[in-house]
mmCIF file of C-alpha atoms in Angstrom:
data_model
loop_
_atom_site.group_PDB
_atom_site.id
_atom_site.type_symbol
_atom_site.label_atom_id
_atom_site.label_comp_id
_atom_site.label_asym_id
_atom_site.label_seq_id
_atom_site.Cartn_x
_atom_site.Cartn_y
_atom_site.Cartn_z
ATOM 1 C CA UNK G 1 0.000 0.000 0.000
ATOM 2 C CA UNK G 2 1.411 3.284 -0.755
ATOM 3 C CA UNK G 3 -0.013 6.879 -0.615
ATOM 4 C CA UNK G 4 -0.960 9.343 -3.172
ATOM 5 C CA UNK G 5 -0.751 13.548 -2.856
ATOM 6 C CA UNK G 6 -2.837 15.973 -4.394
ATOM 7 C CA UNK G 7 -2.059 19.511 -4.390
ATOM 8 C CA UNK G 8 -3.968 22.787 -5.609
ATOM 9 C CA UNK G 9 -3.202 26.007 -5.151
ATOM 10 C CA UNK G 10 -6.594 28.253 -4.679
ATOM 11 C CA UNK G 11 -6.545 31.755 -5.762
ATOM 12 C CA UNK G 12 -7.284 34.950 -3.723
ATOM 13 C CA UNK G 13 -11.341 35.114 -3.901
ATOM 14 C CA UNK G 14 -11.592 31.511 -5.815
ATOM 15 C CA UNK G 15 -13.504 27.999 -4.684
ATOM 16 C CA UNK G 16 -12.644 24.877 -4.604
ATOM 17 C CA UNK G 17 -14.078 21.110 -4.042
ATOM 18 C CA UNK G 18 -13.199 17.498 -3.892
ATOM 19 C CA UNK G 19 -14.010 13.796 -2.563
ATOM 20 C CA UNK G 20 -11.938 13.165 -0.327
ATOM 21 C CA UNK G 21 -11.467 9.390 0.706
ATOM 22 C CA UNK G 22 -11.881 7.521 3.849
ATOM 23 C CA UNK G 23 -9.032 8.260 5.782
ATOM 24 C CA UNK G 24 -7.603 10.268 3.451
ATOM 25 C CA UNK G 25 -6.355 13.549 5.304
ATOM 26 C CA UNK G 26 -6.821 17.369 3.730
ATOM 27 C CA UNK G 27 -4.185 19.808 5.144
ATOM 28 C CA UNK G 28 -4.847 23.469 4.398
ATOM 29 C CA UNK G 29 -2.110 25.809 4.297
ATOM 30 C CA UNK G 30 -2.423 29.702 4.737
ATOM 31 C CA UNK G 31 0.228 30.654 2.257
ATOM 32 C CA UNK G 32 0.391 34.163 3.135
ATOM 33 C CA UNK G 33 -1.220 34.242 6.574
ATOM 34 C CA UNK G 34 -4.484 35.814 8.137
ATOM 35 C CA UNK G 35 -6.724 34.622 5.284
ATOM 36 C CA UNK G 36 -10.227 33.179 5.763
ATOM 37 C CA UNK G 37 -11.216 29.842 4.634
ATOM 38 C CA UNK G 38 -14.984 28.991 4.354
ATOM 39 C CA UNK G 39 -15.641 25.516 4.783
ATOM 40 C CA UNK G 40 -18.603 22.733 3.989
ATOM 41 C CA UNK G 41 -18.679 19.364 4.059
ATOM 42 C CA UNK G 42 -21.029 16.894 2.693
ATOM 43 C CA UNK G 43 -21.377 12.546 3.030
ATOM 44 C CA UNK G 44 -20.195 12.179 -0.429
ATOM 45 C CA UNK G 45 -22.884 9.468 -1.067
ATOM 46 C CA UNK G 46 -25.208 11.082 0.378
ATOM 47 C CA UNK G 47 -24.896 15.279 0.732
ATOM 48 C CA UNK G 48 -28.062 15.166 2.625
ATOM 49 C CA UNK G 49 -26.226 14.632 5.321
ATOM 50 C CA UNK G 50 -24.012 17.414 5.864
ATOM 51 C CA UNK G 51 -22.010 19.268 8.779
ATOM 52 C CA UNK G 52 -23.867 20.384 11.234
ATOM 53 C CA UNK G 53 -22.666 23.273 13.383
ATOM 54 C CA UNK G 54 -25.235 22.762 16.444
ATOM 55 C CA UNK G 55 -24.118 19.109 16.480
ATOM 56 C CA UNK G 56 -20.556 19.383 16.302
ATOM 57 C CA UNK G 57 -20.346 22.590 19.306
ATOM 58 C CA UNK G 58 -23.076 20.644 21.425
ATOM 59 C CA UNK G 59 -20.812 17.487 21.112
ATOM 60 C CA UNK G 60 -17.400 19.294 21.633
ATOM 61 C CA UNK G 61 -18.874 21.814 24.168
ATOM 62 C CA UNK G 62 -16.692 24.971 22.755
ATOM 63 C CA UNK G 63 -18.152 26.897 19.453
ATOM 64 C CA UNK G 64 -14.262 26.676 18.869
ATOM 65 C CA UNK G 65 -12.513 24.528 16.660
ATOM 66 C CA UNK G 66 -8.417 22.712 17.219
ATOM 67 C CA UNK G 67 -6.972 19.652 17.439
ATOM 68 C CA UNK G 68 -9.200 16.814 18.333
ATOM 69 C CA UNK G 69 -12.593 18.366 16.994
ATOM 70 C CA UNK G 70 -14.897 16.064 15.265
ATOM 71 C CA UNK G 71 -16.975 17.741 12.432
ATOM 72 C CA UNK G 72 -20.391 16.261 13.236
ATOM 73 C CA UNK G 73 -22.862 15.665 10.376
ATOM 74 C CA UNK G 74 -27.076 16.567 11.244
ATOM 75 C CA UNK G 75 -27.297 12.599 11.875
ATOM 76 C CA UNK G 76 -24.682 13.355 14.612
ATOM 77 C CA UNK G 77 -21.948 10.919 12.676
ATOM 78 C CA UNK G 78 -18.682 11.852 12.400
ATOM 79 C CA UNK G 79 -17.725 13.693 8.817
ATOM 80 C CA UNK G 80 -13.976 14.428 9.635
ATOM 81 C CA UNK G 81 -11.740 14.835 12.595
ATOM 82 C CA UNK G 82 -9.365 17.672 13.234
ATOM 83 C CA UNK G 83 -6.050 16.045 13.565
ATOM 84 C CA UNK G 84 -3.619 18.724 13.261
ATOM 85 C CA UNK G 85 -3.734 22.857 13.859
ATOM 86 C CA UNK G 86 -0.747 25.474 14.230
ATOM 87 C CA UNK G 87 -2.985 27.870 14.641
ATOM 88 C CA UNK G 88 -4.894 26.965 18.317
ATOM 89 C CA UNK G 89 -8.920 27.929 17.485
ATOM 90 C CA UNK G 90 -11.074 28.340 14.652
ATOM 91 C CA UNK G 91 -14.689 29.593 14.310
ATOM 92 C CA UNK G 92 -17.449 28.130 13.633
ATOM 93 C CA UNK G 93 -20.374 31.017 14.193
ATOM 94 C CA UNK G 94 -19.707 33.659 12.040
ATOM 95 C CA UNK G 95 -20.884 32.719 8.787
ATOM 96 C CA UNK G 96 -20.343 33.445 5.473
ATOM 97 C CA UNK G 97 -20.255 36.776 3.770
ATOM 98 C CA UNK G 98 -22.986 37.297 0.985
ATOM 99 C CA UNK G 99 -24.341 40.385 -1.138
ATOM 100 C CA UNK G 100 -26.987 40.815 1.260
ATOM 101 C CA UNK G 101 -24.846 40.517 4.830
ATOM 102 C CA UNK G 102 -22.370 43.097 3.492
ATOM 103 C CA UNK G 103 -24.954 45.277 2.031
ATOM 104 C CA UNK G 104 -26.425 45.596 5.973
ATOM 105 C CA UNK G 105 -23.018 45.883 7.796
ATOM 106 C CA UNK G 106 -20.532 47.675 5.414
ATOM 107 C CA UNK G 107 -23.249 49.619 2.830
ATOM 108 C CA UNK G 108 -25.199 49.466 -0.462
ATOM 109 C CA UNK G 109 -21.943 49.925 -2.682
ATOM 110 C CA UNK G 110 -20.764 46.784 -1.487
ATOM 111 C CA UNK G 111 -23.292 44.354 -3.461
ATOM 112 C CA UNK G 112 -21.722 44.107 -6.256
ATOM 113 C CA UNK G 113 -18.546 42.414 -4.109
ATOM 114 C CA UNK G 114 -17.999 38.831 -4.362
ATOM 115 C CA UNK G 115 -19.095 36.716 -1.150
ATOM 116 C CA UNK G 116 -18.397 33.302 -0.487
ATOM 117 C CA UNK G 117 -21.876 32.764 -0.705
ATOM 118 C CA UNK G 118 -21.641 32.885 -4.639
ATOM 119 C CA UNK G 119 -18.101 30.786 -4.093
ATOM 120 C CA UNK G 120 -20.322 27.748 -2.385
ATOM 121 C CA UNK G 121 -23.255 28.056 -4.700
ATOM 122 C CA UNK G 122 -21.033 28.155 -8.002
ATOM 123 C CA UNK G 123 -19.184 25.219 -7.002
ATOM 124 C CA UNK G 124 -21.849 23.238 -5.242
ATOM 125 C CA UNK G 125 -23.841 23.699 -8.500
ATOM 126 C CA UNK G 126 -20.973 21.423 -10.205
ATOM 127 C CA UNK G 127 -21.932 18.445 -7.731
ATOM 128 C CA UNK G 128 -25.691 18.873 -7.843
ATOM 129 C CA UNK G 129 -26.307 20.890 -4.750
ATOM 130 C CA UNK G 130 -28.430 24.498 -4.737
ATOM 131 C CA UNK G 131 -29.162 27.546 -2.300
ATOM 132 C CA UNK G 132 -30.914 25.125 -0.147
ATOM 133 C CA UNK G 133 -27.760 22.602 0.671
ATOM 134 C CA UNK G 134 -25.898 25.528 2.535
ATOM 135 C CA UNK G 135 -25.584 25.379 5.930
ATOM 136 C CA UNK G 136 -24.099 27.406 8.627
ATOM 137 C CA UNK G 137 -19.855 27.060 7.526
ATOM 138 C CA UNK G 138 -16.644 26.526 9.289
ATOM 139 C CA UNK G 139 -14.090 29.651 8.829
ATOM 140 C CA UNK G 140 -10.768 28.021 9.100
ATOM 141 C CA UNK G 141 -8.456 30.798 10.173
ATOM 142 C CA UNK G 142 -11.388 33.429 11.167
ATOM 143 C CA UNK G 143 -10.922 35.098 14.543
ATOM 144 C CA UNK G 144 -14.746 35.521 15.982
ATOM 145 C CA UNK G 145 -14.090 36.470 19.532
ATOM 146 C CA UNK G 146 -17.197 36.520 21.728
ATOM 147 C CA UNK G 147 -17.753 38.908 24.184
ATOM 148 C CA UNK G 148 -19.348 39.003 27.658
ATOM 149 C CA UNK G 149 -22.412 40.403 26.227
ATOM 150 C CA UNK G 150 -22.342 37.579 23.245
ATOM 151 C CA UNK G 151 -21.520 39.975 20.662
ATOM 152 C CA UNK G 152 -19.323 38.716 18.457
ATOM 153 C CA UNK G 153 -16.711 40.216 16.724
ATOM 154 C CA UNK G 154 -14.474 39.938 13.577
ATOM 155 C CA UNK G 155 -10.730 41.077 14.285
ATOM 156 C CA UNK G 156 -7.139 39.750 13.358
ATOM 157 C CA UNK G 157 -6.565 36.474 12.441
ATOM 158 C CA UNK G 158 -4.127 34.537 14.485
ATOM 159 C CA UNK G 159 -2.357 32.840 11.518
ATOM 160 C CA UNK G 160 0.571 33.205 10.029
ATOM 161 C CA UNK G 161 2.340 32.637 6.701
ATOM 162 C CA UNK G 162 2.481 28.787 6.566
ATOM 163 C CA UNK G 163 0.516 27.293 9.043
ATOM 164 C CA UNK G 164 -1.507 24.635 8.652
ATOM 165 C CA UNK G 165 -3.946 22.620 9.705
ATOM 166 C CA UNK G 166 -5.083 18.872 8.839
ATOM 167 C CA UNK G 167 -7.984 16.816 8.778
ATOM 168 C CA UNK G 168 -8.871 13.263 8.598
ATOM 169 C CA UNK G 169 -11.926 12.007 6.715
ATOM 170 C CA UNK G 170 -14.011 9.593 8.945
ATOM 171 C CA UNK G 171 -15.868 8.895 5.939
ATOM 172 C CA UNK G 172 -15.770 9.373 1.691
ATOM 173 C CA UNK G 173 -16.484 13.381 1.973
ATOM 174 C CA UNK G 174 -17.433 15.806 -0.311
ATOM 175 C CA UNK G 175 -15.561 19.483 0.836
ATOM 176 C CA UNK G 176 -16.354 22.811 -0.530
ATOM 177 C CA UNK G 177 -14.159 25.578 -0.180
ATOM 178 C CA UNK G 178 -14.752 29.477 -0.831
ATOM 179 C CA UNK G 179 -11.247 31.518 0.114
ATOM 180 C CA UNK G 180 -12.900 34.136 1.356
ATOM 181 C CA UNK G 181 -13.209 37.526 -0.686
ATOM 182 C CA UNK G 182 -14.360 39.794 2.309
ATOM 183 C CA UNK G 183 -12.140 43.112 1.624
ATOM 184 C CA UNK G 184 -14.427 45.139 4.625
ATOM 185 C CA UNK G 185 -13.309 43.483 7.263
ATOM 186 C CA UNK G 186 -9.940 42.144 8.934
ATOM 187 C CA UNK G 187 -10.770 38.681 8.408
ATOM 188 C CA UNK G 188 -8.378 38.569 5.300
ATOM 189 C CA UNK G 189 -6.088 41.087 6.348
ATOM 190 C CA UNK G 190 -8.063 43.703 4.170
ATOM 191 C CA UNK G 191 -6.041 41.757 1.014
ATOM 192 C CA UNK G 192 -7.328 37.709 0.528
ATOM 193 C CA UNK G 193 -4.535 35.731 -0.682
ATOM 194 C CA UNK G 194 -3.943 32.044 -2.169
ATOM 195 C CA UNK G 195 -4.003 29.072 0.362
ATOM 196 C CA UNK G 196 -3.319 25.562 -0.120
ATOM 197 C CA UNK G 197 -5.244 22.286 -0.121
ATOM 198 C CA UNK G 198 -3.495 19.498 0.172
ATOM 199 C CA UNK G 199 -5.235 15.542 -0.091
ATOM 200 C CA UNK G 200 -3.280 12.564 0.957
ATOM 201 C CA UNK G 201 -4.922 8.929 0.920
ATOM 202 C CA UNK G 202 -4.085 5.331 0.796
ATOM 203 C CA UNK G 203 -3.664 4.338 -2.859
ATOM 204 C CA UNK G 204 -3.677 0.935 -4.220
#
């Protein structure tokens, strides 16, 4: 048995998706640090069951993301595990950008800006999934601090050029990315960059 490694390189602002085996693991790298990545994932066999962010913090007990978190599906069956992270948290309650959220927080001359919204819709389209497969996402990287009052907020990331983080798929998964476009807030640094997806499985 030997292993096989896939790399792509996404762009600044770009998506990206693939089936990822069971057991094969997907390392993300932020290339250039302090850039968002948006994050679904699907049973490949079946994408109507799909992570499920209520699950997956009720289970772990932290809204919080590191080493050692299992991404939950809405059946409450493990999707993929967490098994690496140089970065120490990662949020999983602030959403992903769209026309309409930055037209309400940042103004009406922001619509026309891309959102990962379009990102997850455009490439879910390619696997047969619509406006009504999206859940609430996983922002690898994203800084969402909560404060005593439970506002939350959206400040500096705490990654750096490099790091990574890896996960282990406890089943064949289908993962959608959107590399966040958000230029209004510090999530990417005011400037998205290119990150990094790495696959590595078991190959005959």
């Amino acid at each position: 048995m030997s292993t096989s490694t896939q790399t792509a390189v996404v762009p600044a602002r770009a998506a990206w998706s693939a089936v990822i085996s069971a057991g094969g693991t997907l390392t993300i790298t932020d290339l250039h640090g302090n850039q968002a990545v948006d994050f679904l994932v699907y049973d490949a066999h079946d994408t109507s069951v799909r992570y499920s962010a209520p699950d997956t913090v009720h289970a772990q007990g932290n809204i919080f993301l590191t080493t050692g978190s299992v991404l939950l599906s809405s059946e409450h069956t493990p999707l993929m595990t967490v098994t690496a992270d140089e970065v120490g948290r990662h949020d999983t309650v602030g959403g992903a950008c769209s026309k309409e959220s930055n037209t309400l927080r940042y103004g009406h001359h922001t619509w026309s800006q891309h959102a990962c919204v379009d990102n997850f819709l455009a490439e879910g389209a390619r696997h047969g999934l619509g406006k009504r497969d999206l859940v609430s996402n996983i922002n690898w990287y994203m800084n969402v601090p909560v404060e005593q009052d439970g506002t939350l907020g959206i400040v500096d990331g705490l990654s750096a050029p490099g790091r990574k983080l890896s996960l282990r798929a406890e089943r064949d998964v289908l993962v959608l990315v959107s590399n966040c476009p958000q230029i209004n807030n510090p999530c990417n640094g005011f400037d998205p960059t290119a990150v990094q997806m790495t696959i590595t499985g078991a190959a005959a």
